[in-house]
PDB file of C-alpha atoms in Angstrom:
ATOM      1  CA  UNK C   1     164.906  68.434  54.647  1.00  0.00           C
ATOM      2  CA  UNK C   2     162.313  71.433  54.834  1.00  0.00           C
ATOM      3  CA  UNK C   3     159.442  71.644  52.196  1.00  0.00           C
ATOM      4  CA  UNK C   4     159.419  74.878  50.367  1.00  0.00           C
ATOM      5  CA  UNK C   5     155.979  76.817  49.339  1.00  0.00           C
ATOM      6  CA  UNK C   6     156.641  79.089  46.512  1.00  0.00           C
ATOM      7  CA  UNK C   7     153.146  81.168  45.703  1.00  0.00           C
ATOM      8  CA  UNK C   8     151.909  84.177  43.952  1.00  0.00           C
ATOM      9  CA  UNK C   9     148.992  86.127  45.669  1.00  0.00           C
ATOM     10  CA  UNK C  10     146.232  87.042  43.172  1.00  0.00           C
ATOM     11  CA  UNK C  11     142.499  87.252  42.462  1.00  0.00           C
ATOM     12  CA  UNK C  12     140.435  83.912  42.276  1.00  0.00           C
ATOM     13  CA  UNK C  13     140.169  84.048  38.425  1.00  0.00           C
ATOM     14  CA  UNK C  14     144.045  84.459  38.318  1.00  0.00           C
ATOM     15  CA  UNK C  15     144.677  81.760  40.677  1.00  0.00           C
ATOM     16  CA  UNK C  16     142.283  79.093  38.779  1.00  0.00           C
ATOM     17  CA  UNK C  17     144.228  80.423  35.662  1.00  0.00           C
ATOM     18  CA  UNK C  18     147.703  79.804  37.235  1.00  0.00           C
ATOM     19  CA  UNK C  19     146.585  76.798  38.495  1.00  0.00           C
ATOM     20  CA  UNK C  20     146.164  75.391  34.828  1.00  0.00           C
ATOM     21  CA  UNK C  21     149.315  76.847  33.726  1.00  0.00           C
ATOM     22  CA  UNK C  22     151.175  74.826  36.481  1.00  0.00           C
ATOM     23  CA  UNK C  23     149.110  71.752  35.985  1.00  0.00           C
ATOM     24  CA  UNK C  24     150.378  72.141  32.097  1.00  0.00           C
ATOM     25  CA  UNK C  25     153.676  73.014  32.829  1.00  0.00           C
ATOM     26  CA  UNK C  26     154.842  70.514  35.798  1.00  0.00           C
ATOM     27  CA  UNK C  27     152.852  68.114  34.193  1.00  0.00           C
ATOM     28  CA  UNK C  28     153.603  64.350  35.667  1.00  0.00           C
ATOM     29  CA  UNK C  29     156.083  65.553  37.952  1.00  0.00           C
ATOM     30  CA  UNK C  30     156.221  64.982  41.857  1.00  0.00           C
ATOM     31  CA  UNK C  31     154.944  68.285  42.877  1.00  0.00           C
ATOM     32  CA  UNK C  32     151.552  69.505  44.885  1.00  0.00           C
ATOM     33  CA  UNK C  33     149.732  72.522  43.158  1.00  0.00           C
ATOM     34  CA  UNK C  34     146.983  74.116  44.628  1.00  0.00           C
ATOM     35  CA  UNK C  35     144.760  77.394  45.107  1.00  0.00           C
ATOM     36  CA  UNK C  36     144.049  78.947  48.460  1.00  0.00           C
ATOM     37  CA  UNK C  37     141.340  81.456  49.229  1.00  0.00           C
ATOM     38  CA  UNK C  38     143.041  84.032  51.931  1.00  0.00           C
ATOM     39  CA  UNK C  39     140.299  86.666  52.155  1.00  0.00           C
ATOM     40  CA  UNK C  40     136.979  86.220  50.824  1.00  0.00           C
ATOM     41  CA  UNK C  41     135.738  89.536  51.113  1.00  0.00           C
ATOM     42  CA  UNK C  42     138.731  90.966  49.288  1.00  0.00           C
ATOM     43  CA  UNK C  43     138.673  88.387  46.616  1.00  0.00           C
ATOM     44  CA  UNK C  44     142.615  87.414  47.643  1.00  0.00           C
ATOM     45  CA  UNK C  45     143.669  84.122  46.743  1.00  0.00           C
ATOM     46  CA  UNK C  46     147.229  82.306  46.560  1.00  0.00           C
ATOM     47  CA  UNK C  47     148.314  79.547  43.657  1.00  0.00           C
ATOM     48  CA  UNK C  48     151.227  77.478  45.273  1.00  0.00           C
ATOM     49  CA  UNK C  49     153.584  74.801  44.488  1.00  0.00           C
ATOM     50  CA  UNK C  50     155.445  72.814  47.041  1.00  0.00           C
ATOM     51  CA  UNK C  51     158.503  71.359  46.494  1.00  0.00           C
ATOM     52  CA  UNK C  52     161.857  70.070  48.618  1.00  0.00           C
ATOM     53  CA  UNK C  53     163.985  73.032  49.834  1.00  0.00           C
ATOM     54  CA  UNK C  54     166.795  71.349  47.426  1.00  0.00           C
ATOM     55  CA  UNK C  55     164.585  72.060  44.311  1.00  0.00           C
ATOM     56  CA  UNK C  56     163.987  75.767  45.197  1.00  0.00           C
ATOM     57  CA  UNK C  57     166.413  77.308  42.856  1.00  0.00           C
ATOM     58  CA  UNK C  58     165.343  75.321  39.813  1.00  0.00           C
ATOM     59  CA  UNK C  59     161.442  75.309  40.256  1.00  0.00           C
ATOM     60  CA  UNK C  60     161.557  79.111  41.103  1.00  0.00           C
ATOM     61  CA  UNK C  61     163.082  79.768  37.697  1.00  0.00           C
ATOM     62  CA  UNK C  62     160.654  77.521  35.678  1.00  0.00           C
ATOM     63  CA  UNK C  63     157.777  79.131  37.766  1.00  0.00           C
ATOM     64  CA  UNK C  64     159.089  82.576  36.699  1.00  0.00           C
ATOM     65  CA  UNK C  65     159.624  81.239  33.229  1.00  0.00           C
ATOM     66  CA  UNK C  66     156.054  80.050  33.071  1.00  0.00           C
ATOM     67  CA  UNK C  67     154.663  83.147  34.484  1.00  0.00           C
ATOM     68  CA  UNK C  68     156.973  85.495  32.274  1.00  0.00           C
ATOM     69  CA  UNK C  69     154.072  85.586  29.116  1.00  0.00           C
ATOM     70  CA  UNK C  70     150.959  86.505  30.863  1.00  0.00           C
ATOM     71  CA  UNK C  71     151.673  87.041  34.575  1.00  0.00           C
ATOM     72  CA  UNK C  72     154.899  88.980  34.520  1.00  0.00           C
ATOM     73  CA  UNK C  73     154.292  91.236  36.878  1.00  0.00           C
ATOM     74  CA  UNK C  74     153.623  88.997  39.871  1.00  0.00           C
ATOM     75  CA  UNK C  75     156.037  88.585  42.510  1.00  0.00           C
ATOM     76  CA  UNK C  76     157.192  84.853  43.582  1.00  0.00           C
ATOM     77  CA  UNK C  77     156.824  84.636  47.373  1.00  0.00           C
ATOM     78  CA  UNK C  78     158.419  81.779  49.360  1.00  0.00           C
ATOM     79  CA  UNK C  79     157.268  79.701  52.645  1.00  0.00           C
ATOM     80  CA  UNK C  80     159.389  77.402  54.562  1.00  0.00           C
ATOM     81  CA  UNK C  81     157.111  74.414  55.758  1.00  0.00           C
ATOM     82  CA  UNK C  82     158.023  73.651  59.513  1.00  0.00           C
ATOM     83  CA  UNK C  83     159.328  70.171  59.860  1.00  0.00           C
ATOM     84  CA  UNK C  84     157.181  69.157  62.579  1.00  0.00           C
ATOM     85  CA  UNK C  85     154.769  66.390  62.631  1.00  0.00           C
ATOM     86  CA  UNK C  86     152.249  68.012  64.207  1.00  0.00           C
ATOM     87  CA  UNK C  87     149.345  65.204  62.914  1.00  0.00           C
ATOM     88  CA  UNK C  88     151.515  62.390  64.720  1.00  0.00           C
ATOM     89  CA  UNK C  89     151.886  64.572  68.012  1.00  0.00           C
ATOM     90  CA  UNK C  90     147.978  64.808  68.146  1.00  0.00           C
ATOM     91  CA  UNK C  91     147.364  61.229  67.460  1.00  0.00           C
ATOM     92  CA  UNK C  92     149.803  59.672  69.780  1.00  0.00           C
ATOM     93  CA  UNK C  93     147.783  56.578  71.978  1.00  0.00           C
ATOM     94  CA  UNK C  94     144.866  56.172  69.698  1.00  0.00           C
ATOM     95  CA  UNK C  95     143.061  52.880  70.225  1.00  0.00           C
ATOM     96  CA  UNK C  96     141.439  50.485  67.805  1.00  0.00           C
ATOM     97  CA  UNK C  97     138.508  51.527  65.965  1.00  0.00           C
ATOM     98  CA  UNK C  98     135.748  49.479  64.334  1.00  0.00           C
ATOM     99  CA  UNK C  99     133.568  50.265  61.329  1.00  0.00           C
ATOM    100  CA  UNK C 100     131.680  47.679  59.942  1.00  0.00           C
ATOM    101  CA  UNK C 101     133.996  44.793  59.391  1.00  0.00           C
ATOM    102  CA  UNK C 102     136.671  46.753  59.564  1.00  0.00           C
ATOM    103  CA  UNK C 103     139.250  47.507  62.192  1.00  0.00           C
ATOM    104  CA  UNK C 104     141.524  50.207  61.902  1.00  0.00           C
ATOM    105  CA  UNK C 105     144.734  49.876  64.419  1.00  0.00           C
ATOM    106  CA  UNK C 106     148.124  50.965  65.191  1.00  0.00           C
ATOM    107  CA  UNK C 107     151.030  49.002  64.983  1.00  0.00           C
ATOM    108  CA  UNK C 108     151.180  48.410  69.065  1.00  0.00           C
ATOM    109  CA  UNK C 109     147.539  46.826  68.955  1.00  0.00           C
ATOM    110  CA  UNK C 110     148.054  44.022  66.407  1.00  0.00           C
ATOM    111  CA  UNK C 111     147.018  41.897  69.242  1.00  0.00           C
ATOM    112  CA  UNK C 112     143.185  43.263  69.139  1.00  0.00           C
ATOM    113  CA  UNK C 113     142.596  42.026  65.391  1.00  0.00           C
ATOM    114  CA  UNK C 114     139.821  38.938  65.610  1.00  0.00           C
ATOM    115  CA  UNK C 115     139.648  36.233  63.340  1.00  0.00           C
ATOM    116  CA  UNK C 116     136.761  37.869  61.110  1.00  0.00           C
ATOM    117  CA  UNK C 117     138.341  41.603  61.230  1.00  0.00           C
ATOM    118  CA  UNK C 118     139.001  43.403  58.145  1.00  0.00           C
ATOM    119  CA  UNK C 119     142.185  44.675  59.759  1.00  0.00           C
ATOM    120  CA  UNK C 120     143.909  47.870  58.258  1.00  0.00           C
ATOM    121  CA  UNK C 121     147.170  49.053  60.029  1.00  0.00           C
ATOM    122  CA  UNK C 122     147.495  52.786  60.106  1.00  0.00           C
ATOM    123  CA  UNK C 123     150.146  54.409  62.505  1.00  0.00           C
ATOM    124  CA  UNK C 124     149.886  57.960  63.757  1.00  0.00           C
ATOM    125  CA  UNK C 125     151.713  59.624  60.774  1.00  0.00           C
ATOM    126  CA  UNK C 126     152.049  62.811  58.362  1.00  0.00           C
ATOM    127  CA  UNK C 127     149.008  62.102  56.931  1.00  0.00           C
ATOM    128  CA  UNK C 128     145.047  62.106  58.158  1.00  0.00           C
ATOM    129  CA  UNK C 129     143.145  59.183  57.992  1.00  0.00           C
ATOM    130  CA  UNK C 130     143.230  56.744  61.013  1.00  0.00           C
ATOM    131  CA  UNK C 131     139.606  55.728  61.123  1.00  0.00           C
ATOM    132  CA  UNK C 132     139.285  57.736  64.434  1.00  0.00           C
ATOM    133  CA  UNK C 133     137.452  60.786  62.827  1.00  0.00           C
ATOM    134  CA  UNK C 134     133.753  60.343  62.121  1.00  0.00           C
ATOM    135  CA  UNK C 135     134.163  60.949  58.739  1.00  0.00           C
ATOM    136  CA  UNK C 136     136.866  57.947  58.178  1.00  0.00           C
ATOM    137  CA  UNK C 137     134.824  55.828  60.062  1.00  0.00           C
ATOM    138  CA  UNK C 138     131.641  56.619  58.173  1.00  0.00           C
ATOM    139  CA  UNK C 139     133.472  55.977  54.875  1.00  0.00           C
ATOM    140  CA  UNK C 140     134.839  52.639  55.930  1.00  0.00           C
ATOM    141  CA  UNK C 141     131.177  51.539  56.731  1.00  0.00           C
ATOM    142  CA  UNK C 142     129.670  52.903  53.685  1.00  0.00           C
ATOM    143  CA  UNK C 143     132.198  51.371  51.480  1.00  0.00           C
ATOM    144  CA  UNK C 144     131.730  48.231  52.451  1.00  0.00           C
ATOM    145  CA  UNK C 145     127.978  48.418  51.784  1.00  0.00           C
ATOM    146  CA  UNK C 146     128.336  49.705  48.384  1.00  0.00           C
ATOM    147  CA  UNK C 147     130.948  47.319  46.997  1.00  0.00           C
ATOM    148  CA  UNK C 148     128.832  44.630  48.470  1.00  0.00           C
ATOM    149  CA  UNK C 149     125.819  45.588  47.017  1.00  0.00           C
ATOM    150  CA  UNK C 150     127.386  46.907  43.478  1.00  0.00           C
ATOM    151  CA  UNK C 151     130.612  45.081  43.128  1.00  0.00           C
ATOM    152  CA  UNK C 152     132.524  48.020  41.134  1.00  0.00           C
ATOM    153  CA  UNK C 153     134.955  47.406  38.681  1.00  0.00           C
ATOM    154  CA  UNK C 154     137.318  50.386  39.796  1.00  0.00           C
ATOM    155  CA  UNK C 155     137.763  53.163  42.372  1.00  0.00           C
ATOM    156  CA  UNK C 156     138.981  56.399  42.874  1.00  0.00           C
ATOM    157  CA  UNK C 157     139.751  57.625  46.404  1.00  0.00           C
ATOM    158  CA  UNK C 158     140.446  61.710  46.022  1.00  0.00           C
ATOM    159  CA  UNK C 159     142.192  63.189  48.710  1.00  0.00           C
ATOM    160  CA  UNK C 160     143.502  60.005  50.125  1.00  0.00           C
ATOM    161  CA  UNK C 161     145.519  61.072  53.346  1.00  0.00           C
ATOM    162  CA  UNK C 162     146.946  57.973  54.945  1.00  0.00           C
ATOM    163  CA  UNK C 163     145.510  55.706  52.097  1.00  0.00           C
ATOM    164  CA  UNK C 164     143.153  54.042  54.428  1.00  0.00           C
ATOM    165  CA  UNK C 165     140.111  54.139  52.571  1.00  0.00           C
ATOM    166  CA  UNK C 166     142.047  52.969  49.112  1.00  0.00           C
ATOM    167  CA  UNK C 167     143.359  50.169  51.175  1.00  0.00           C
ATOM    168  CA  UNK C 168     139.997  49.260  52.581  1.00  0.00           C
ATOM    169  CA  UNK C 169     138.647  48.885  49.106  1.00  0.00           C
ATOM    170  CA  UNK C 170     141.144  46.692  47.910  1.00  0.00           C
ATOM    171  CA  UNK C 171     140.618  44.525  51.086  1.00  0.00           C
ATOM    172  CA  UNK C 172     137.307  44.150  49.928  1.00  0.00           C
ATOM    173  CA  UNK C 173     137.698  43.834  46.062  1.00  0.00           C
ATOM    174  CA  UNK C 174     140.436  42.876  43.739  1.00  0.00           C
ATOM    175  CA  UNK C 175     139.981  46.067  41.540  1.00  0.00           C
ATOM    176  CA  UNK C 176     142.033  48.973  40.646  1.00  0.00           C
ATOM    177  CA  UNK C 177     142.189  51.889  42.882  1.00  0.00           C
ATOM    178  CA  UNK C 178     143.568  55.437  41.959  1.00  0.00           C
ATOM    179  CA  UNK C 179     144.309  57.340  44.967  1.00  0.00           C
ATOM    180  CA  UNK C 180     145.357  60.906  44.808  1.00  0.00           C
ATOM    181  CA  UNK C 181     146.033  63.956  47.184  1.00  0.00           C
ATOM    182  CA  UNK C 182     147.241  67.200  47.044  1.00  0.00           C
ATOM    183  CA  UNK C 183     150.036  66.502  49.402  1.00  0.00           C
ATOM    184  CA  UNK C 184     153.050  64.617  48.168  1.00  0.00           C
ATOM    185  CA  UNK C 185     154.097  63.666  51.766  1.00  0.00           C
ATOM    186  CA  UNK C 186     150.472  61.932  52.079  1.00  0.00           C
ATOM    187  CA  UNK C 187     150.910  60.250  48.807  1.00  0.00           C
ATOM    188  CA  UNK C 188     154.143  58.761  50.193  1.00  0.00           C
ATOM    189  CA  UNK C 189     152.920  57.729  53.333  1.00  0.00           C
ATOM    190  CA  UNK C 190     149.593  56.189  51.702  1.00  0.00           C
ATOM    191  CA  UNK C 191     152.508  53.929  49.703  1.00  0.00           C
ATOM    192  CA  UNK C 192     154.011  53.175  53.085  1.00  0.00           C
ATOM    193  CA  UNK C 193     150.918  51.919  54.646  1.00  0.00           C
ATOM    194  CA  UNK C 194     149.657  49.990  51.586  1.00  0.00           C
ATOM    195  CA  UNK C 195     152.710  48.047  51.393  1.00  0.00           C
ATOM    196  CA  UNK C 196     152.393  47.588  55.307  1.00  0.00           C
ATOM    197  CA  UNK C 197     148.923  46.274  54.836  1.00  0.00           C
ATOM    198  CA  UNK C 198     150.284  43.833  52.300  1.00  0.00           C
ATOM    199  CA  UNK C 199     149.204  45.648  49.180  1.00  0.00           C
ATOM    200  CA  UNK C 200     151.812  45.867  46.594  1.00  0.00           C
ATOM    201  CA  UNK C 201     149.868  46.173  43.487  1.00  0.00           C
ATOM    202  CA  UNK C 202     146.418  47.750  42.551  1.00  0.00           C
ATOM    203  CA  UNK C 203     146.578  50.893  44.027  1.00  0.00           C
ATOM    204  CA  UNK C 204     148.138  53.789  41.950  1.00  0.00           C
ATOM    205  CA  UNK C 205     148.842  56.511  44.062  1.00  0.00           C
ATOM    206  CA  UNK C 206     149.203  59.992  42.398  1.00  0.00           C
ATOM    207  CA  UNK C 207     149.644  64.056  43.824  1.00  0.00           C
ATOM    208  CA  UNK C 208     147.140  65.808  42.320  1.00  0.00           C
ATOM    209  CA  UNK C 209     145.205  68.927  43.214  1.00  0.00           C
ATOM    210  CA  UNK C 210     141.639  68.430  42.975  1.00  0.00           C
ATOM    211  CA  UNK C 211     140.872  66.671  39.192  1.00  0.00           C
ATOM    212  CA  UNK C 212     144.241  68.409  37.758  1.00  0.00           C
ATOM    213  CA  UNK C 213     146.388  65.342  36.470  1.00  0.00           C
ATOM    214  CA  UNK C 214     146.075  62.822  33.452  1.00  0.00           C
ATOM    215  CA  UNK C 215     145.893  60.206  35.714  1.00  0.00           C
ATOM    216  CA  UNK C 216     141.922  60.721  35.654  1.00  0.00           C
ATOM    217  CA  UNK C 217     141.397  60.061  32.056  1.00  0.00           C
ATOM    218  CA  UNK C 218     144.373  57.295  31.999  1.00  0.00           C
ATOM    219  CA  UNK C 219     142.345  55.316  35.065  1.00  0.00           C
ATOM    220  CA  UNK C 220     138.861  56.741  34.601  1.00  0.00           C
ATOM    221  CA  UNK C 221     135.858  56.903  34.678  1.00  0.00           C
ATOM    222  CA  UNK C 222     135.173  55.451  37.672  1.00  0.00           C
ATOM    223  CA  UNK C 223     132.577  53.206  39.182  1.00  0.00           C
ATOM    224  CA  UNK C 224     133.134  54.343  42.540  1.00  0.00           C
ATOM    225  CA  UNK C 225     134.686  57.679  43.673  1.00  0.00           C
ATOM    226  CA  UNK C 226     135.420  58.167  47.065  1.00  0.00           C
ATOM    227  CA  UNK C 227     136.220  61.717  48.535  1.00  0.00           C
ATOM    228  CA  UNK C 228     136.732  62.613  51.980  1.00  0.00           C
ATOM    229  CA  UNK C 229     137.551  66.017  51.909  1.00  0.00           C
ATOM    230  CA  UNK C 230     135.405  69.188  53.310  1.00  0.00           C
ATOM    231  CA  UNK C 231     131.901  70.232  52.066  1.00  0.00           C
ATOM    232  CA  UNK C 232     133.068  73.474  50.352  1.00  0.00           C
ATOM    233  CA  UNK C 233     135.596  71.917  47.812  1.00  0.00           C
ATOM    234  CA  UNK C 234     133.030  68.893  47.338  1.00  0.00           C
ATOM    235  CA  UNK C 235     130.502  71.282  46.484  1.00  0.00           C
ATOM    236  CA  UNK C 236     132.651  73.265  44.291  1.00  0.00           C
ATOM    237  CA  UNK C 237     133.976  70.162  42.167  1.00  0.00           C
ATOM    238  CA  UNK C 238     130.885  68.386  42.039  1.00  0.00           C
ATOM    239  CA  UNK C 239     130.415  68.908  38.186  1.00  0.00           C
ATOM    240  CA  UNK C 240     134.292  67.621  37.670  1.00  0.00           C
ATOM    241  CA  UNK C 241     133.774  64.769  40.015  1.00  0.00           C
ATOM    242  CA  UNK C 242     130.529  63.909  38.441  1.00  0.00           C
ATOM    243  CA  UNK C 243     132.083  64.039  34.737  1.00  0.00           C
ATOM    244  CA  UNK C 244     134.717  61.239  36.288  1.00  0.00           C
ATOM    245  CA  UNK C 245     131.939  58.840  37.262  1.00  0.00           C
ATOM    246  CA  UNK C 246     130.659  55.838  35.189  1.00  0.00           C
ATOM    247  CA  UNK C 247     126.841  55.844  34.268  1.00  0.00           C
ATOM    248  CA  UNK C 248     125.172  54.118  37.026  1.00  0.00           C
ATOM    249  CA  UNK C 249     128.551  54.773  39.347  1.00  0.00           C
ATOM    250  CA  UNK C 250     128.390  55.505  43.059  1.00  0.00           C
ATOM    251  CA  UNK C 251     130.001  58.437  45.126  1.00  0.00           C
ATOM    252  CA  UNK C 252     130.570  58.379  48.579  1.00  0.00           C
ATOM    253  CA  UNK C 253     131.388  61.984  50.158  1.00  0.00           C
ATOM    254  CA  UNK C 254     132.271  62.909  53.501  1.00  0.00           C
ATOM    255  CA  UNK C 255     134.299  65.538  55.702  1.00  0.00           C
ATOM    256  CA  UNK C 256     130.550  67.130  56.020  1.00  0.00           C
ATOM    257  CA  UNK C 257     129.160  68.340  59.145  1.00  0.00           C
ATOM    258  CA  UNK C 258     125.512  67.421  59.325  1.00  0.00           C
ATOM    259  CA  UNK C 259     124.416  70.941  58.941  1.00  0.00           C
ATOM    260  CA  UNK C 260     125.781  71.112  55.598  1.00  0.00           C
ATOM    261  CA  UNK C 261     124.502  67.922  54.225  1.00  0.00           C
ATOM    262  CA  UNK C 262     121.560  69.542  52.353  1.00  0.00           C
ATOM    263  CA  UNK C 263     123.956  71.706  50.601  1.00  0.00           C
ATOM    264  CA  UNK C 264     125.964  69.162  49.771  1.00  0.00           C
ATOM    265  CA  UNK C 265     123.296  66.848  48.379  1.00  0.00           C
ATOM    266  CA  UNK C 266     121.851  69.928  46.111  1.00  0.00           C
ATOM    267  CA  UNK C 267     125.130  70.770  44.753  1.00  0.00           C
ATOM    268  CA  UNK C 268     125.044  66.821  43.334  1.00  0.00           C
ATOM    269  CA  UNK C 269     121.631  66.399  42.578  1.00  0.00           C
ATOM    270  CA  UNK C 270     122.378  69.600  40.486  1.00  0.00           C
ATOM    271  CA  UNK C 271     125.111  67.590  38.785  1.00  0.00           C
ATOM    272  CA  UNK C 272     123.013  64.574  37.998  1.00  0.00           C
ATOM    273  CA  UNK C 273     123.216  62.585  41.141  1.00  0.00           C
ATOM    274  CA  UNK C 274     120.625  61.197  43.526  1.00  0.00           C
ATOM    275  CA  UNK C 275     120.776  60.749  47.320  1.00  0.00           C
ATOM    276  CA  UNK C 276     120.859  57.193  48.228  1.00  0.00           C
ATOM    277  CA  UNK C 277     121.915  57.189  51.931  1.00  0.00           C
ATOM    278  CA  UNK C 278     123.472  59.089  54.834  1.00  0.00           C
ATOM    279  CA  UNK C 279     125.463  57.759  57.841  1.00  0.00           C
ATOM    280  CA  UNK C 280     125.743  59.641  61.145  1.00  0.00           C
ATOM    281  CA  UNK C 281     128.499  59.803  62.999  1.00  0.00           C
ATOM    282  CA  UNK C 282     129.596  62.389  65.778  1.00  0.00           C
ATOM    283  CA  UNK C 283     128.043  65.162  64.063  1.00  0.00           C
ATOM    284  CA  UNK C 284     129.507  64.288  60.752  1.00  0.00           C
ATOM    285  CA  UNK C 285     127.804  62.957  57.869  1.00  0.00           C
ATOM    286  CA  UNK C 286     128.745  60.205  54.926  1.00  0.00           C
ATOM    287  CA  UNK C 287     126.488  60.572  51.853  1.00  0.00           C
ATOM    288  CA  UNK C 288     126.369  58.317  49.430  1.00  0.00           C
ATOM    289  CA  UNK C 289     124.882  59.346  45.944  1.00  0.00           C
ATOM    290  CA  UNK C 290     124.402  57.411  42.572  1.00  0.00           C
ATOM    291  CA  UNK C 291     124.229  58.221  39.061  1.00  0.00           C
TER     292      UNK C 291
END
């Protein structure tokens, strides 16, 4: 069944106002909501909600009611998301990847697992994060080092994708983990991956854009926050991320090109964190900061 995106085209300020409205209006329902910059020069943004085709009539009407008071002039547009698994196509045939003690492998490579490996089985699917990208591998290595040194009591995997990083934390420590993603398909896939890796409890998966969910207040603040996203959104969300961090807690950031690292570090220094260490992999960096 096709996925639908309903959206309005606005300025950045209005997009943020509508995002806040949608967060409150749709509450804990299983919809992904987001804002996206379309044209930086002309300040063109889109505020969107993602849903299945069978829900379109109901959600469209609720969205229209939500906008009626302050944004009645806005036109609700729609986009049909193509039902093609491009990620699976692009990741077919990947070989196992080692990152410290972790071995991330597909189901066809179970025979490659050695006695002392911390094995995580992730097949190519509808969510990013198989360990092959330098950012994921760097996060896995950093997670092992930080959890061994600090023994956090809880953790947040922000932008969980395939769930590989949340699974890695649970492989190392029996602590509660909140794993969130803007994409409901990614959240479903991450849940399936956790079950495939023998993790039935301990990871709470939620659909949430940024920090717009009541789950963060319910399960936080967090001793360890992992965010493998991209440099620009990481810099923008620095104050919110640090606000959800326990005193003295650690942050692991990735999705950052080596040339972008100083800007990201500066943003988090400004939010009160100190740089501890950087891992370099294939032109990408993973950064550890502490409160």
